[in-house]
Tab-separated table of N, CA and C in Angstrom:
chain	number	residue	atom	x	y	z
K	1	UNK	N	-1.725	8.767	-3.146
K	1	UNK	CA	-1.211	8.919	-1.780
K	1	UNK	C	-0.459	7.679	-1.305
K	2	UNK	N	-0.386	6.662	-2.148
K	2	UNK	CA	0.292	5.428	-1.748
K	2	UNK	C	1.736	5.344	-2.224
K	3	UNK	N	2.241	6.429	-2.763
K	3	UNK	CA	3.635	6.473	-3.205
K	3	UNK	C	4.161	7.884	-2.935
K	4	UNK	N	5.380	7.936	-2.434
K	4	UNK	CA	5.947	9.225	-2.033
K	4	UNK	C	6.035	10.234	-3.178
K	5	UNK	N	6.546	9.827	-4.309
K	5	UNK	CA	6.784	10.774	-5.404
K	5	UNK	C	6.205	10.213	-6.702
K	6	UNK	N	4.887	10.311	-6.892
K	6	UNK	CA	4.276	9.702	-8.069
K	6	UNK	C	4.738	10.306	-9.398
K	7	UNK	N	5.096	11.549	-9.417
K	7	UNK	CA	5.512	12.179	-10.675
K	7	UNK	C	6.831	11.577	-11.161
K	8	UNK	N	7.811	11.533	-10.296
K	8	UNK	CA	9.116	10.999	-10.709
K	8	UNK	C	9.111	9.481	-10.849
K	9	UNK	N	8.138	8.809	-10.265
K	9	UNK	CA	8.086	7.347	-10.329
K	9	UNK	C	7.073	6.812	-11.334
K	10	UNK	N	6.508	7.665	-12.168
K	10	UNK	CA	5.448	7.220	-13.069
K	10	UNK	C	5.882	6.134	-14.040
K	11	UNK	N	7.168	6.017	-14.307
K	11	UNK	CA	7.663	4.969	-15.198
K	11	UNK	C	8.406	3.862	-14.450
K	12	UNK	N	8.305	3.860	-13.131
K	12	UNK	CA	8.985	2.841	-12.326
K	12	UNK	C	8.154	1.569	-12.253
K	13	UNK	N	8.854	0.437	-12.283
K	13	UNK	CA	8.177	-0.849	-12.133
K	13	UNK	C	7.370	-0.853	-10.843
K	14	UNK	N	6.133	-1.283	-10.933
K	14	UNK	CA	5.234	-1.274	-9.786
K	14	UNK	C	4.284	-0.104	-9.789
K	15	UNK	N	4.568	0.898	-10.619
K	15	UNK	CA	3.723	2.094	-10.664
K	15	UNK	C	3.411	2.519	-12.098
K	16	UNK	N	3.727	1.673	-13.039
K	16	UNK	CA	3.437	1.996	-14.432
K	16	UNK	C	1.925	2.019	-14.653
K	17	UNK	N	1.471	2.770	-15.641
K	17	UNK	CA	0.022	2.869	-15.886
K	17	UNK	C	-0.672	1.515	-16.033
K	18	UNK	N	-0.042	0.575	-16.742
K	18	UNK	CA	-0.680	-0.728	-16.923
K	18	UNK	C	-0.770	-1.522	-15.619
K	19	UNK	N	0.183	-1.308	-14.719
K	19	UNK	CA	0.139	-1.981	-13.420
K	19	UNK	C	-0.952	-1.373	-12.533
K	20	UNK	N	-1.066	-0.068	-12.578
K	20	UNK	CA	-2.135	0.585	-11.808
K	20	UNK	C	-3.499	0.199	-12.370
K	21	UNK	N	-3.606	0.093	-13.691
K	21	UNK	CA	-4.871	-0.322	-14.312
K	21	UNK	C	-5.230	-1.742	-13.896
K	22	UNK	N	-4.228	-2.629	-13.829
K	22	UNK	CA	-4.487	-3.999	-13.400
K	22	UNK	C	-5.026	-4.011	-11.971
K	23	UNK	N	-4.412	-3.228	-11.097
K	23	UNK	CA	-4.863	-3.197	-9.702
K	23	UNK	C	-6.287	-2.642	-9.609
K	24	UNK	N	-6.581	-1.615	-10.358
K	24	UNK	CA	-7.945	-1.057	-10.376
K	24	UNK	C	-8.938	-2.103	-10.858
K	25	UNK	N	-8.576	-2.834	-11.903
K	25	UNK	CA	-9.461	-3.883	-12.424
K	25	UNK	C	-9.662	-4.981	-11.383
K	26	UNK	N	-8.608	-5.357	-10.690
K	26	UNK	CA	-8.699	-6.368	-9.636
K	26	UNK	C	-9.665	-5.914	-8.544
K	27	UNK	N	-9.491	-4.690	-8.071
K	27	UNK	CA	-10.379	-4.178	-7.019
K	27	UNK	C	-11.814	-4.053	-7.530
K	28	UNK	N	-11.982	-3.637	-8.762
K	28	UNK	CA	-13.319	-3.504	-9.346
K	28	UNK	C	-14.002	-4.854	-9.566
K	29	UNK	N	-13.232	-5.928	-9.549
K	29	UNK	CA	-13.807	-7.260	-9.774
K	29	UNK	C	-14.409	-7.864	-8.508
K	30	UNK	N	-14.384	-7.095	-7.411
K	30	UNK	CA	-15.032	-7.586	-6.200
K	30	UNK	C	-14.122	-7.740	-5.003
K	31	UNK	N	-12.975	-7.083	-5.026
K	31	UNK	CA	-12.066	-7.145	-3.892
K	31	UNK	C	-11.935	-5.770	-3.241
K	32	UNK	N	-11.592	-5.780	-1.971
K	32	UNK	CA	-11.505	-4.560	-1.170
K	32	UNK	C	-10.101	-4.449	-0.584
K	33	UNK	N	-9.464	-3.315	-0.763
K	33	UNK	CA	-8.189	-2.991	-0.123
K	33	UNK	C	-8.528	-2.635	1.322
K	34	UNK	N	-8.206	-3.527	2.243
K	34	UNK	CA	-8.647	-3.351	3.634
K	34	UNK	C	-8.115	-2.072	4.275
K	35	UNK	N	-6.868	-1.726	4.004
K	35	UNK	CA	-6.305	-0.515	4.608
K	35	UNK	C	-7.019	0.729	4.094
K	36	UNK	N	-7.175	0.846	2.780
K	36	UNK	CA	-7.846	2.026	2.215
K	36	UNK	C	-9.324	2.070	2.580
K	37	UNK	N	-9.941	0.930	2.779
K	37	UNK	CA	-11.345	0.906	3.200
K	37	UNK	C	-11.505	1.633	4.534
K	38	UNK	N	-10.601	1.372	5.474
K	38	UNK	CA	-10.700	2.000	6.802
K	38	UNK	C	-9.986	3.340	6.892
K	39	UNK	N	-9.026	3.564	6.024
K	39	UNK	CA	-8.208	4.788	6.087
K	39	UNK	C	-8.132	5.423	4.693
K	40	UNK	N	-9.244	5.880	4.152
K	40	UNK	CA	-9.255	6.343	2.756
K	40	UNK	C	-8.368	7.547	2.462
K	41	UNK	N	-8.100	8.371	3.449
K	41	UNK	CA	-7.325	9.588	3.205
K	41	UNK	C	-5.969	9.603	3.906
K	42	UNK	N	-5.583	8.500	4.536
K	42	UNK	CA	-4.320	8.459	5.284
K	42	UNK	C	-3.141	8.656	4.339
K	43	UNK	N	-2.304	9.616	4.670
K	43	UNK	CA	-1.126	9.924	3.850
K	43	UNK	C	0.142	9.436	4.539
K	44	UNK	N	1.195	9.287	3.754
K	44	UNK	CA	2.520	8.905	4.258
K	44	UNK	C	2.500	7.575	4.999
K	45	UNK	N	1.654	6.656	4.551
K	45	UNK	CA	1.552	5.316	5.133
K	45	UNK	C	2.141	4.321	4.138
K	46	UNK	N	3.377	3.938	4.357
K	46	UNK	CA	4.095	3.120	3.397
K	46	UNK	C	4.505	1.789	4.014
K	47	UNK	N	4.682	0.787	3.147
K	47	UNK	CA	5.105	-0.535	3.608
K	47	UNK	C	6.427	-0.969	2.986
K	48	UNK	N	6.997	-0.140	2.121
K	48	UNK	CA	8.285	-0.444	1.491
K	48	UNK	C	9.061	0.850	1.286
K	49	UNK	N	10.380	0.744	1.522
K	49	UNK	CA	11.281	1.871	1.314
K	49	UNK	C	12.546	1.352	0.652
K	50	UNK	N	13.055	2.093	-0.291
K	50	UNK	CA	14.324	1.746	-0.916
K	50	UNK	C	15.433	1.854	0.122
K	51	UNK	N	16.463	1.020	-0.060
K	51	UNK	CA	17.627	1.130	0.825
K	51	UNK	C	18.455	2.364	0.495
K	52	UNK	N	18.171	3.000	-0.614
K	52	UNK	CA	18.940	4.174	-1.052
K	52	UNK	C	18.541	5.416	-0.265
K	53	UNK	N	19.500	6.284	-0.052
K	53	UNK	CA	19.286	7.632	0.484
K	53	UNK	C	18.477	7.673	1.781
K	54	UNK	N	18.634	6.673	2.625
K	54	UNK	CA	17.934	6.626	3.920
K	54	UNK	C	16.432	6.862	3.754
K	55	UNK	N	15.861	6.242	2.750
K	55	UNK	CA	14.444	6.460	2.429
K	55	UNK	C	13.512	6.107	3.583
K	56	UNK	N	13.824	5.030	4.288
K	56	UNK	CA	12.939	4.640	5.401
K	56	UNK	C	12.999	5.658	6.530
K	57	UNK	N	14.170	6.094	6.884
K	57	UNK	CA	14.313	7.080	7.959
K	57	UNK	C	13.592	8.377	7.610
K	58	UNK	N	13.514	8.691	6.327
K	58	UNK	CA	12.845	9.913	5.875
K	58	UNK	C	11.389	9.660	5.476
K	59	UNK	N	10.940	8.401	5.587
K	59	UNK	CA	9.591	7.969	5.206
K	59	UNK	C	9.244	8.373	3.771
K	60	UNK	N	10.144	8.054	2.878
K	60	UNK	CA	9.944	8.299	1.448
K	60	UNK	C	9.749	6.943	0.782
K	61	UNK	N	8.539	6.391	0.901
K	61	UNK	CA	8.318	5.029	0.452
K	61	UNK	C	7.118	4.841	-0.445
K	62	UNK	N	6.711	3.592	-0.514
K	62	UNK	CA	5.557	3.170	-1.305
K	62	UNK	C	4.695	2.261	-0.432
K	63	UNK	N	3.407	2.272	-0.640
K	63	UNK	CA	2.531	1.273	-0.014
K	63	UNK	C	2.279	0.223	-1.087
K	64	UNK	N	3.050	-0.864	-1.013
K	64	UNK	CA	2.931	-1.904	-2.040
K	64	UNK	C	2.534	-3.259	-1.462
K	65	UNK	N	2.324	-3.330	-0.184
K	65	UNK	CA	1.895	-4.575	0.444
K	65	UNK	C	0.438	-4.406	0.860
K	66	UNK	N	-0.402	-5.254	0.330
K	66	UNK	CA	-1.839	-5.118	0.525
K	66	UNK	C	-2.426	-6.379	1.127
K	67	UNK	N	-3.497	-6.220	1.855
K	67	UNK	CA	-4.365	-7.334	2.223
K	67	UNK	C	-5.728	-6.978	1.657
K	68	UNK	N	-6.154	-7.775	0.700
K	68	UNK	CA	-7.450	-7.556	0.071
K	68	UNK	C	-8.379	-8.701	0.451
K	69	UNK	N	-9.636	-8.374	0.595
K	69	UNK	CA	-10.651	-9.383	0.894
K	69	UNK	C	-11.769	-9.268	-0.133
K	70	UNK	N	-12.550	-10.314	-0.231
K	70	UNK	CA	-13.696	-10.273	-1.125
K	70	UNK	C	-14.715	-9.272	-0.598
K	71	UNK	N	-15.511	-8.753	-1.500
K	71	UNK	CA	-16.547	-7.779	-1.146
K	71	UNK	C	-17.470	-8.333	-0.053
K	72	UNK	N	-17.694	-9.641	-0.051
K	72	UNK	CA	-18.583	-10.243	0.954
K	72	UNK	C	-18.015	-10.165	2.371
K	73	UNK	N	-16.718	-9.947	2.499
K	73	UNK	CA	-16.099	-9.805	3.825
K	73	UNK	C	-15.918	-8.351	4.256
K	74	UNK	N	-16.270	-7.430	3.413
K	74	UNK	CA	-16.055	-6.004	3.686
K	74	UNK	C	-16.620	-5.582	5.047
K	75	UNK	N	-17.799	-6.044	5.377
K	75	UNK	CA	-18.424	-5.658	6.649
K	75	UNK	C	-17.731	-6.272	7.860
K	76	UNK	N	-16.839	-7.230	7.635
K	76	UNK	CA	-16.120	-7.902	8.723
K	76	UNK	C	-14.787	-7.240	9.052
K	77	UNK	N	-14.373	-6.251	8.271
K	77	UNK	CA	-13.077	-5.595	8.505
K	77	UNK	C	-13.175	-4.737	9.756
K	78	UNK	N	-12.424	-5.109	10.789
K	78	UNK	CA	-12.420	-4.340	12.043
K	78	UNK	C	-11.177	-3.477	12.185
K	79	UNK	N	-10.119	-3.869	11.543
K	79	UNK	CA	-8.882	-3.106	11.638
K	79	UNK	C	-7.954	-3.460	10.501
K	80	UNK	N	-7.133	-2.506	10.111
K	80	UNK	CA	-6.101	-2.721	9.096
K	80	UNK	C	-4.968	-1.760	9.415
K	81	UNK	N	-3.755	-2.280	9.434
K	81	UNK	CA	-2.637	-1.445	9.865
K	81	UNK	C	-1.371	-1.756	9.082
K	82	UNK	N	-0.492	-0.782	9.097
K	82	UNK	CA	0.862	-0.900	8.566
K	82	UNK	C	1.778	-0.722	9.766
K	83	UNK	N	2.829	-1.542	9.853
K	83	UNK	CA	3.682	-1.553	11.037
K	83	UNK	C	5.121	-1.138	10.710
K	84	UNK	N	5.350	0.156	10.449
K	84	UNK	CA	6.694	0.608	10.054
K	84	UNK	C	7.726	0.496	11.172
K	85	UNK	N	7.276	0.318	12.391
K	85	UNK	CA	8.211	0.188	13.514
K	85	UNK	C	8.931	-1.159	13.514
K	86	UNK	N	8.430	-2.131	12.757
K	86	UNK	CA	9.049	-3.450	12.671
K	86	UNK	C	10.170	-3.383	11.631
K	87	UNK	N	11.381	-3.562	12.107
K	87	UNK	CA	12.557	-3.433	11.248
K	87	UNK	C	13.056	-4.814	10.828
K	88	UNK	N	13.985	-4.824	9.875
K	88	UNK	CA	14.626	-6.059	9.473
K	88	UNK	C	14.535	-6.325	7.981
K	89	UNK	N	13.836	-5.479	7.261
K	89	UNK	CA	13.659	-5.667	5.821
K	89	UNK	C	13.409	-4.306	5.193
K	90	UNK	N	13.365	-4.282	3.873
K	90	UNK	CA	12.969	-3.045	3.201
K	90	UNK	C	11.439	-2.924	3.177
K	91	UNK	N	10.747	-3.979	3.593
K	91	UNK	CA	9.290	-3.959	3.771
K	91	UNK	C	8.979	-4.005	5.255
K	92	UNK	N	7.776	-3.614	5.614
K	92	UNK	CA	7.309	-3.819	6.979
K	92	UNK	C	6.010	-4.626	6.903
K	93	UNK	N	5.623	-5.242	8.004
K	93	UNK	CA	4.398	-6.037	7.996
K	93	UNK	C	3.152	-5.167	7.847
K	94	UNK	N	2.133	-5.755	7.287
K	94	UNK	CA	0.804	-5.172	7.256
K	94	UNK	C	-0.128	-6.193	7.901
K	95	UNK	N	-1.230	-5.729	8.475
K	95	UNK	CA	-2.127	-6.663	9.156
K	95	UNK	C	-3.578	-6.247	8.960
K	96	UNK	N	-4.441	-7.213	9.167
K	96	UNK	CA	-5.875	-6.961	9.116
K	96	UNK	C	-6.520	-7.743	10.249
K	97	UNK	N	-7.578	-7.160	10.801
K	97	UNK	CA	-8.357	-7.808	11.860
K	97	UNK	C	-9.776	-7.970	11.323
K	98	UNK	N	-10.208	-9.225	11.214
K	98	UNK	CA	-11.552	-9.516	10.692
K	98	UNK	C	-12.432	-10.076	11.812
K	99	UNK	N	-13.653	-9.640	11.839
K	99	UNK	CA	-14.635	-10.188	12.772
K	99	UNK	C	-15.302	-11.363	12.070
K	100	UNK	N	-14.930	-12.553	12.458
K	100	UNK	CA	-15.499	-13.728	11.802
K	100	UNK	C	-16.391	-14.423	12.732
């Protein structure tokens, strides 16, 4: 759910099987994807869009910007968001709110 078209992009840099395996291994080593922790089923939430074919206007993107925290901070995650309304790049900001 973190990429618009996983079938056609399966061989694209950033989504290759070995890259996805690396990310899974990283998360399994004790890190938490803050956005997915709070929004496990949220669809169409992207942080990057190609400049081609008006991808951003059509929300045909990828979620490739992450904020991960150690497992020990998991209980401190109060909020995690993607801010597609912020323009100026092919990426948009992502944020996390931690209760420290």
